[in-house]
Amino acid sequence: MNRTLTRSVLCVGLMMLLASRVAAEQQRGEAEAAFQRGYYLQTHEHDPTAAAEAFEQVVSDRSAPEALRAEARTRLAEVREDQALSSFASLMPPDVMAYAEIDRPGDHIERILKMVGLTGVPEGEVATGEPVPLGNGIVLPADLTISPALIDELKKLRGAAVGVTALTDRGMPAGLAVLHPGDCDLVRGLIETGVQVLEPGEPIEDYKTYRLPEFGWLMLTRRMVMASDSREQLAAAVDRLRNPQADSLAKRAEFQRVHDEIGQPCIFAFVDGQKLVQRFGPLLGGDEGRMIRTLLDLEHFESAAVALGTTDNSIQLRAEMNLMPGHRNMAYALIRTAPITKRSLELVPRGAAAVVVIGLNPPAKDGDVARTGEDAPPMISAMDIGRELFHNIDELAVFVMPSVSDSSRGFPEVAAAIAVKDPEKSAALWNQLLSIAMLFGAKTAGPPTEVTLEGQTGHRYQFDGIPPIVVVRSPNRGLLIGTEGAVAASLQAAANDESIESDEGFAGLLAHVSPDTSKAVLVDVGRAVALAGAFVDGNDARRLAAISQIVNELKVSLVTDEAPNQLVIRAGVSGSAKYQDLLPLIRHEIAPRRTAAAK
């Protein structure tokens, strides 16, 4: 009986021990799974908030191995620092005069590599074409790709920033610089190794500091490297890191507004206009200095910013100047014109290769309509030249397109589509100016003649060496000046609703024209290169034909948005050529040179 009881007790004990071990293993497995989840969220998803929750679970699990908990504590401190770093600007002192940052460069580099087809052939496609020999055993393969390992390593870099608060007596910048290696262990390892040769200083809280010869101080946090000319700046940066509500550059209203407008570019720079004037304004002495102050009204210069970034299919550059309300900046007043209404674009035909649009004056108000029904052209005077530019012309669009008429003599078709308030006055003025040019300004092949294009009458002017120029009114209070083919195509576009606004090739370019846009240059590069091929022959013509196919999707835009207190310049490039498409052209260019070199 006692033996049976003893066996029962032993069996129960063994079962309990086994169950506890199973539970411990299960808890250990859960802790390891939580750590792995946190590691993935930290290093791959760049989600410090979710990663912190996973690491906190490991740290609070007393049954987890101590080594695992220690590693989780280290990584928890890292992701909490990343959580606190909402932006590099949040670390900068509020009195920054100039600021620049590079944020997540790897993401933007990856987008650019995808645009040019260097991240591998898309799934379901096969790389075609022969490799291109460059000589000395080097070739360009058809399936050349940038290693994913290199891209992944670049994407680990978080970025860097510099905030300048002043210039020292020696002309050296004073302020704060920050480098965030992210999860790039190579960069972090090089930094941690290199700082050992520097003279150590007193820690700031629990962060190590080092003396930088001829400059100041360097400090290592758990995730970043900070450098400054003073320890006080480093200590203040630590306070801002641990207290997100502390005063910083990111809290300043003008900086917030500019940064929100621009978004999250790769490269961003900001200048505080007033602090810049306070620092360098005293240097503007004498008559020249007073002239500059008067023309630019520096007392109302708020800020300037530049940003460079990418989308999935484009590279975008934005530069802006911000002025305070009530400014008297005469330089800006001289270049600022009225916004584009797009009325002139209704006269630009589909298929145009490039367009330059300029808004000059506000459109006509209600009741301010052009005269009609006059038997004779209106009288004009020299003063009407100024009125034409500063009142009558609302906007104009100069466009170029391939030759469509025999009279073009191989030249591209070019015309200016002008939206005006008084088309009769404009027609009379421009006809008079061209008549004067024929008499005094150029040799001519004959007197002006009347012409009828698409039912609209006008005048033709023939100059030596160039196609005839015609001046024709359009039905919608517009004036057309240009080659016959371009003017005829413009009239057809207006009559059949086939303007550039219905051109699929220009849809993305026209999207860059905002309600504040006053000037724009829009280019379909593929069409422009094909158009240039009309000027050459032989090998050059064949080369340009090949290039036009390669850059068929390439678009370039440059626009200015001119609001009362803000000038914005935006440039964009989209639809870049692919590497594989460039190979035949490279082979065609290199082969003759190699043959000539061999001879």
XYZ file of C-alpha atoms in Angstrom:
599
model
C 0.000 0.000 0.000
C 2.739 2.439 0.941
C 4.670 1.458 -2.177
C 1.660 2.206 -4.355
C 1.166 5.588 -2.678
C 4.810 6.441 -3.125
C 4.618 5.619 -6.837
C 1.533 7.775 -7.202
C 3.196 10.715 -5.516
C 6.271 10.331 -7.723
C 4.141 10.185 -10.864
C 2.262 13.318 -9.858
C 5.521 15.108 -9.075
C 7.029 14.104 -12.386
C 3.929 15.247 -14.222
C 3.985 18.618 -12.418
C 7.701 19.061 -13.160
C 7.142 18.191 -16.800
C 4.203 20.587 -17.014
C 6.243 23.401 -15.461
C 9.057 22.787 -17.904
C 6.639 22.756 -20.805
C 5.116 26.011 -19.554
C 8.557 27.542 -19.137
C 9.546 26.484 -22.644
C 6.281 27.892 -23.955
C 6.880 31.199 -22.172
C 10.439 31.266 -23.464
C 9.133 30.607 -26.937
C 6.635 33.444 -26.561
C 9.376 35.785 -25.353
C 11.637 34.855 -28.266
C 8.748 35.317 -30.697
C 7.994 38.745 -29.202
C 11.660 39.736 -29.493
C 11.809 38.599 -33.117
C 8.625 40.541 -33.860
C 10.078 43.661 -32.261
C 13.347 43.249 -34.168
C 11.470 42.967 -37.474
C 9.324 46.005 -36.700
C 12.393 48.013 -35.723
C 14.773 47.106 -38.544
C 12.480 46.327 -41.479
C 9.181 48.128 -40.921
C 10.748 51.168 -39.166
C 7.807 51.218 -36.747
C 9.308 52.176 -33.366
C 5.935 52.344 -31.592
C 4.957 48.753 -32.407
C 8.519 47.563 -31.817
C 8.522 49.183 -28.352
C 5.409 47.212 -27.378
C 7.070 43.942 -28.397
C 10.312 44.686 -26.545
C 8.389 45.803 -23.438
C 6.691 42.392 -23.415
C 10.095 40.681 -23.363
C 11.546 42.972 -20.680
C 8.569 42.406 -18.367
C 8.691 38.613 -18.798
C 10.768 37.426 -15.822
C 10.788 33.859 -17.136
C 12.633 34.917 -20.302
C 16.404 34.316 -20.397
C 18.320 37.236 -18.900
C 20.456 37.623 -22.040
C 17.307 37.998 -24.128
C 15.832 40.526 -21.684
C 19.084 42.524 -21.696
C 19.083 42.707 -25.484
C 15.395 43.697 -25.390
C 16.169 46.507 -22.898
C 18.889 47.852 -25.210
C 16.619 47.803 -28.229
C 13.731 49.251 -26.225
C 15.899 52.260 -25.382
C 16.785 52.588 -29.074
C 13.200 52.522 -30.355
C 12.072 54.909 -27.611
C 14.710 57.326 -28.867
C 13.409 56.828 -32.403
C 9.885 57.473 -31.119
C 11.022 60.727 -29.549
C 12.732 61.789 -32.781
C 9.650 62.881 -34.707
C 11.923 64.862 -37.036
C 15.464 66.188 -37.104
C 14.055 69.695 -36.761
C 12.644 68.743 -33.349
C 16.252 68.445 -32.087
C 17.338 71.836 -33.385
C 17.370 75.016 -31.274
C 14.536 77.439 -32.059
C 16.894 80.257 -33.037
C 18.303 78.470 -36.096
C 19.361 80.804 -38.902
C 19.848 78.117 -41.576
C 18.900 74.454 -41.588
C 19.469 71.502 -43.929
C 18.616 67.816 -43.703
C 18.835 64.555 -45.633
C 16.025 62.185 -44.664
C 15.919 58.466 -45.557
C 18.091 58.778 -48.701
C 17.913 55.048 -49.394
C 14.171 55.196 -50.098
C 14.671 57.907 -52.717
C 17.688 56.183 -54.273
C 15.631 53.009 -54.613
C 12.849 54.917 -56.409
C 15.333 56.440 -58.865
C 16.910 53.041 -59.547
C 13.447 51.615 -60.219
C 12.707 54.471 -62.623
C 15.758 53.643 -64.734
C 15.212 49.876 -64.494
C 18.230 48.950 -62.394
C 16.423 47.022 -59.655
C 15.814 43.934 -61.766
C 13.476 42.862 -64.550
C 9.800 43.048 -63.476
C 8.191 39.729 -62.591
C 6.921 37.922 -65.683
C 9.370 39.687 -68.037
C 12.691 38.459 -69.416
C 15.724 40.620 -70.086
C 16.526 40.694 -73.803
C 19.491 41.912 -75.781
C 23.161 41.135 -75.990
C 25.712 42.514 -73.535
C 27.653 45.552 -74.715
C 31.461 45.093 -74.586
C 33.278 48.166 -73.314
C 36.774 46.805 -73.809
C 39.424 45.377 -71.484
C 37.106 42.521 -70.594
C 34.334 44.778 -69.231
C 30.770 44.410 -70.521
C 27.379 45.943 -69.831
C 24.948 43.039 -69.365
C 21.351 43.289 -70.544
C 20.102 42.339 -67.079
C 22.357 44.639 -65.042
C 20.862 45.276 -61.605
C 21.946 47.007 -58.433
C 22.244 44.375 -55.730
C 19.214 44.287 -53.398
C 21.691 43.906 -50.522
C 23.195 47.304 -51.366
C 19.764 48.917 -51.640
C 18.675 47.395 -48.328
C 21.807 48.717 -46.654
C 21.228 52.218 -48.041
C 17.634 52.125 -46.823
C 18.869 51.492 -43.286
C 20.369 54.990 -43.125
C 17.986 57.413 -41.415
C 19.743 60.642 -42.403
C 21.496 63.739 -41.116
C 20.772 67.386 -40.355
C 22.612 70.628 -39.605
C 21.248 73.715 -37.893
C 23.355 76.902 -37.918
C 22.554 79.481 -35.254
C 25.433 81.910 -35.871
C 28.911 82.335 -37.273
C 31.890 82.575 -34.946
C 34.518 85.289 -35.141
C 36.624 82.882 -37.203
C 33.764 82.397 -39.675
C 32.982 78.890 -38.423
C 29.331 77.807 -38.107
C 27.878 77.494 -34.632
C 24.910 75.288 -33.911
C 24.108 71.585 -33.989
C 24.779 68.703 -36.397
C 23.069 65.317 -36.139
C 23.818 62.024 -37.876
C 21.407 59.096 -37.540
C 22.967 55.885 -38.959
C 19.656 54.098 -38.509
C 20.184 50.346 -38.657
C 23.290 50.542 -40.842
C 25.731 48.654 -38.617
C 28.701 49.441 -40.873
C 28.357 53.211 -40.415
C 27.544 52.847 -36.729
C 30.529 50.548 -36.218
C 32.912 52.929 -37.977
C 31.719 55.793 -35.774
C 31.953 53.840 -32.540
C 35.428 52.667 -33.482
C 36.692 56.042 -34.646
C 35.613 58.054 -31.587
C 37.949 56.041 -29.387
C 40.895 58.104 -30.590
C 39.209 61.327 -29.402
C 39.681 62.842 -25.983
C 36.717 61.809 -23.809
C 34.732 64.397 -21.880
C 32.236 64.379 -19.053
C 29.075 62.478 -20.026
C 25.875 64.434 -20.616
C 23.428 62.459 -18.511
C 24.256 58.893 -19.602
C 25.615 59.773 -23.056
C 29.348 59.732 -23.814
C 30.989 62.899 -25.084
C 34.280 63.511 -26.878
C 36.335 66.597 -27.631
C 36.559 67.567 -31.312
C 39.804 69.455 -31.974
C 39.336 72.957 -33.410
C 35.562 72.617 -33.361
C 33.805 71.624 -30.163
C 32.116 68.492 -28.864
C 30.727 65.199 -30.109
C 28.161 63.067 -28.291
C 26.896 59.532 -28.879
C 23.315 58.708 -27.966
C 21.890 55.236 -28.362
C 20.980 55.907 -31.983
C 22.594 59.164 -33.071
C 25.785 61.144 -33.261
C 25.557 64.835 -32.379
C 28.209 67.496 -32.797
C 28.259 71.117 -31.689
C 30.590 73.945 -30.898
C 29.324 73.929 -27.287
C 28.334 71.354 -24.694
C 25.309 73.488 -23.821
C 23.867 72.893 -27.293
C 24.318 69.132 -26.869
C 22.691 69.165 -23.436
C 19.769 71.202 -24.807
C 19.386 68.691 -27.675
C 19.118 65.868 -25.120
C 16.407 67.815 -23.292
C 14.495 68.270 -26.557
C 14.903 64.582 -27.341
C 13.380 63.567 -24.023
C 10.753 66.294 -23.966
C 8.862 66.530 -27.299
C 7.041 69.638 -26.030
C 10.278 71.619 -25.643
C 10.926 74.624 -27.858
C 12.636 73.691 -31.125
C 12.859 74.682 -34.758
C 10.001 72.292 -35.531
C 7.706 74.292 -33.207
C 8.167 77.565 -35.075
C 5.045 78.481 -37.053
C 6.824 79.656 -40.207
C 8.954 76.512 -40.321
C 5.935 74.253 -39.754
C 4.025 75.946 -42.566
C 6.862 75.625 -45.064
C 7.652 72.031 -44.114
C 3.985 71.011 -44.329
C 3.713 72.538 -47.807
C 6.740 70.627 -49.059
C 6.056 67.243 -47.445
C 8.816 64.697 -46.816
C 11.579 65.238 -49.392
C 14.986 63.628 -49.435
C 16.880 66.921 -49.184
C 15.433 69.965 -47.464
C 16.971 73.345 -46.635
C 15.451 76.291 -44.799
C 16.671 79.839 -44.186
C 15.189 82.219 -41.621
C 15.074 85.521 -43.469
C 14.930 87.793 -40.438
C 17.805 86.110 -38.623
C 19.842 86.180 -41.825
C 19.195 89.922 -42.195
C 20.080 90.526 -38.541
C 23.398 88.728 -39.026
C 24.447 90.067 -42.428
C 22.321 93.214 -42.781
C 24.918 95.454 -41.093
C 27.353 94.494 -43.857
C 25.106 96.222 -46.418
C 26.403 99.731 -45.904
C 26.753 102.690 -48.218
C 24.638 103.596 -51.222
C 24.750 100.090 -52.686
C 23.559 98.573 -49.436
C 20.658 101.025 -49.187
C 19.722 100.261 -52.780
C 19.654 96.521 -52.073
C 17.570 97.038 -48.933
C 15.104 99.179 -50.893
C 14.787 96.831 -53.867
C 14.464 93.655 -51.804
C 12.733 95.091 -48.717
C 14.805 92.795 -46.517
C 12.865 93.796 -43.404
C 9.915 91.791 -44.839
C 11.923 88.758 -45.964
C 10.440 85.897 -43.928
C 12.128 82.714 -45.178
C 13.388 80.646 -48.099
C 13.367 76.895 -48.621
C 14.544 74.291 -51.129
C 13.419 70.670 -51.331
C 14.399 67.753 -53.555
C 12.391 64.547 -53.463
C 11.005 61.674 -55.492
C 7.744 59.919 -56.252
C 7.355 56.491 -57.820
C 7.791 58.004 -61.284
C 9.373 61.433 -60.925
C 12.036 63.628 -59.378
C 10.693 66.914 -57.985
C 12.510 70.112 -57.027
C 10.826 72.971 -55.192
C 12.303 76.325 -54.189
C 10.309 79.053 -52.496
C 10.712 82.549 -51.099
C 8.248 83.775 -48.472
C 7.606 87.442 -47.765
C 5.717 89.046 -44.904
C 2.335 90.712 -45.558
C 2.709 94.348 -46.508
C 6.105 93.852 -48.137
C 7.458 96.270 -50.758
C 9.851 93.953 -52.554
C 10.336 95.770 -55.853
C 12.383 92.956 -57.435
C 9.527 90.497 -56.906
C 6.976 93.068 -58.061
C 8.848 93.447 -61.359
C 8.740 89.734 -62.205
C 5.355 88.855 -60.713
C 2.488 88.556 -63.196
C -1.107 87.358 -63.125
C -1.961 83.645 -62.783
C -2.575 81.541 -65.868
C -6.240 80.991 -66.736
C -5.389 78.341 -69.398
C -7.467 80.223 -71.988
C -4.453 80.409 -74.286
C -3.989 76.633 -73.969
C -7.328 76.156 -75.730
C -5.483 77.312 -78.865
C -2.511 74.944 -78.491
C -3.113 71.824 -80.628
C -2.600 68.249 -79.566
C 0.775 66.860 -80.550
C 2.784 69.913 -79.522
C 6.289 69.086 -78.375
C 6.809 71.998 -75.981
C 4.809 74.896 -74.590
C 5.821 78.076 -72.773
C 2.866 79.736 -71.011
C 3.038 83.193 -69.451
C 0.245 84.922 -67.584
C 0.517 88.695 -67.895
C -2.653 90.446 -66.726
C -5.868 89.540 -64.920
C -8.668 88.476 -67.302
C -11.413 90.865 -68.359
C -14.095 91.625 -65.791
C -17.817 91.205 -66.436
C -18.931 93.814 -68.926
C -15.373 94.482 -70.110
C -15.767 92.912 -73.556
C -14.001 93.540 -76.826
C -15.465 95.845 -79.474
C -17.167 94.153 -82.416
C -18.613 95.178 -85.755
C -16.214 98.008 -86.602
C -15.755 98.537 -90.337
C -12.193 99.788 -90.073
C -9.309 98.620 -87.871
C -9.012 100.654 -84.675
C -6.517 103.468 -84.541
C -3.327 102.696 -82.647
C -0.470 104.715 -81.227
C 2.905 104.080 -79.612
C 1.199 104.014 -76.211
C -0.749 100.936 -77.316
C 2.445 98.873 -77.134
C 2.567 99.429 -73.388
C -1.185 98.899 -73.039
C -0.892 95.634 -74.957
C 1.693 94.213 -72.571
C 0.387 95.676 -69.330
C -3.352 95.463 -69.858
C -4.723 93.875 -73.013
C -2.874 90.531 -73.095
C -4.204 88.174 -70.436
C -1.743 85.406 -71.235
C 0.154 83.839 -74.098
C 1.318 80.349 -74.948
C 4.193 79.793 -77.360
C 4.238 76.259 -78.724
C 6.302 74.228 -81.173
C 5.132 71.188 -83.125
C 6.309 69.081 -86.112
C 5.999 70.536 -89.597
C 2.563 70.027 -91.147
C 2.781 72.261 -94.256
C 5.017 72.560 -97.291
C 5.577 76.254 -96.609
C 7.461 75.455 -93.408
C 10.617 74.586 -95.429
C 11.591 71.885 -92.970
C 11.326 74.193 -89.976
C 9.138 73.158 -87.039
C 5.787 74.862 -86.736
C 5.862 77.623 -84.121
C 3.130 79.981 -82.967
C 2.095 82.231 -80.133
C -1.494 81.783 -78.971
C -2.457 85.013 -77.219
C -5.563 85.425 -75.066
C -6.539 89.110 -75.111
C -9.321 91.425 -73.994
C -9.534 93.332 -77.272
C -8.541 91.099 -80.226
C -9.198 93.784 -82.850
C -6.836 96.205 -81.133
C -4.222 93.458 -80.768
C -4.509 92.395 -84.414
C -4.105 95.990 -85.576
C -1.072 96.526 -83.337
C 0.780 93.342 -84.288
C 0.059 93.779 -87.973
C 1.483 97.288 -87.726
C 4.599 96.085 -85.891
C 5.262 93.354 -88.469
C 4.741 95.833 -91.301
C 7.346 98.133 -89.736
C 9.712 95.177 -89.356
C 9.324 94.428 -93.054
C 10.135 98.019 -93.964
C 13.077 98.706 -91.663
C 14.091 95.653 -89.664
C 14.591 92.852 -92.187
C 14.950 92.016 -95.848
C 11.693 90.712 -97.266
C 10.585 88.556 -100.183
C 7.398 90.508 -100.821
C 4.703 92.771 -99.346
C 2.186 91.464 -96.798
C -0.799 89.627 -98.270
C -4.166 88.537 -96.990
C -4.646 84.898 -95.997
C -7.604 82.748 -94.972
C -7.006 79.799 -92.649
C -9.853 77.579 -91.407
C -12.341 80.299 -92.332
C -10.457 83.048 -90.475
C -8.904 85.908 -92.409
C -5.584 87.472 -91.542
C -2.292 88.663 -92.985
C 0.811 86.827 -94.146
C 4.323 88.291 -93.839
C 7.229 86.821 -95.762
C 10.784 87.314 -94.499
C 13.927 85.942 -96.130
C 15.203 82.636 -94.782
C 12.218 81.685 -92.634
C 8.706 80.366 -93.300
C 5.865 82.887 -93.762
C 4.459 84.430 -90.587
C 0.706 84.916 -90.332
C -1.444 86.946 -87.949
C -4.979 85.610 -87.546
C -7.688 86.254 -84.985
C -9.301 83.244 -83.320
C -13.039 83.018 -82.554
C -12.584 83.042 -78.753
C -11.044 86.500 -78.247
C -7.577 85.291 -79.147
C -4.816 86.168 -81.541
C -2.498 83.737 -83.328
C 0.944 84.725 -84.621
C 3.182 82.101 -86.207
C 3.791 79.767 -89.115
C 0.824 78.861 -91.289
C 0.800 75.209 -90.254
C 0.870 76.019 -86.552
C -1.869 78.667 -86.839
C -4.078 76.369 -88.925
C -3.594 73.522 -86.436
C -4.437 75.920 -83.604
C -7.691 77.006 -85.262
C -8.632 73.370 -85.859
C -7.909 72.524 -82.236
C -10.153 75.343 -81.006
C -12.979 74.363 -83.382
C -12.854 70.608 -82.695
C -11.972 70.691 -78.988
C -8.639 69.003 -79.696
C -6.354 71.248 -77.710
C -3.379 70.187 -75.670
C -5.684 69.881 -72.647
C -7.069 66.690 -74.229
C -3.580 65.398 -75.090
C -2.795 62.324 -72.963
C 0.924 62.951 -73.411
C 0.572 66.346 -71.701
C -1.886 65.365 -68.964
C 0.837 64.853 -66.372
C 2.603 68.072 -67.367
C -0.539 70.203 -67.192
C -1.234 68.787 -63.725
C 1.721 70.858 -62.505
C -0.113 74.091 -63.385
C -1.797 75.298 -60.181
C -4.216 78.219 -59.630
C -1.215 80.376 -58.597
C 0.967 79.416 -61.583
C 2.010 82.458 -63.627
C 4.644 80.955 -65.898
C 5.264 77.423 -67.122
C 7.610 75.543 -69.436
C 6.259 72.101 -70.360
C 8.276 69.745 -72.587
C 7.541 66.307 -73.977
C 11.168 65.315 -74.498
C 10.421 62.424 -76.861
C 8.477 64.671 -79.217
C 11.064 67.439 -78.919
C 13.929 65.102 -79.883
C 11.921 63.717 -82.810
C 11.215 67.276 -83.915
C 14.928 68.135 -83.751
C 15.584 65.215 -86.096
C 13.964 67.220 -88.909
C 16.967 69.579 -88.916
C 19.564 66.880 -89.586
C 19.998 63.934 -91.891
C 22.014 60.752 -92.239
C 23.422 59.177 -89.081
C 22.423 62.138 -86.935
C 18.795 61.765 -87.993
C 18.834 58.036 -87.255
C 20.477 58.670 -83.888
C 17.856 61.231 -82.890
C 15.073 58.911 -84.054
C 16.457 56.191 -81.783
C 16.816 58.603 -78.868
C 13.248 59.859 -79.306
C 11.991 56.293 -78.874
C 14.101 55.792 -75.759
C 12.918 59.021 -74.095
C 9.377 58.664 -75.378
C 7.899 58.899 -71.869
C 10.276 61.554 -70.527
C 8.560 64.805 -69.483
C 10.121 67.970 -68.047
C 8.291 70.820 -66.360
C 9.321 74.151 -64.855
C 6.645 76.401 -63.335
C 6.480 79.440 -61.093
C 3.656 80.061 -58.622
C 3.512 83.760 -57.837
C 1.204 84.495 -54.907
C 1.224 87.968 -53.289
C 3.606 86.928 -50.502
C 5.228 83.825 -51.927
C 7.273 82.868 -54.972
C 7.523 79.139 -55.646
C 9.630 77.580 -58.410
C 8.847 73.941 -59.153
C 10.716 71.636 -61.524
C 9.961 68.018 -62.302
C 11.274 65.144 -64.424
C 9.154 62.037 -64.985
C 9.103 58.971 -67.226
C 12.875 58.509 -67.361
C 14.528 56.248 -69.921
C 15.206 52.618 -68.951
C 18.670 51.106 -68.839
C 17.739 48.263 -71.193
C 16.414 50.732 -73.759
C 19.740 52.579 -73.679
C 21.836 49.492 -74.478
C 21.256 49.497 -78.274
C 22.209 53.170 -78.438
C 25.336 52.566 -76.340
C 26.294 49.656 -78.579
C 25.742 51.780 -81.679
C 27.931 54.577 -80.274
C 30.748 52.403 -78.924
C 31.169 49.883 -81.750
C 32.453 52.383 -84.376
C 34.892 53.870 -81.868
C 36.281 50.447 -80.958
C 36.658 49.579 -84.651
C 38.464 52.859 -85.317
C 40.715 52.321 -82.281
C 41.582 48.800 -83.469
C 42.630 50.145 -86.874
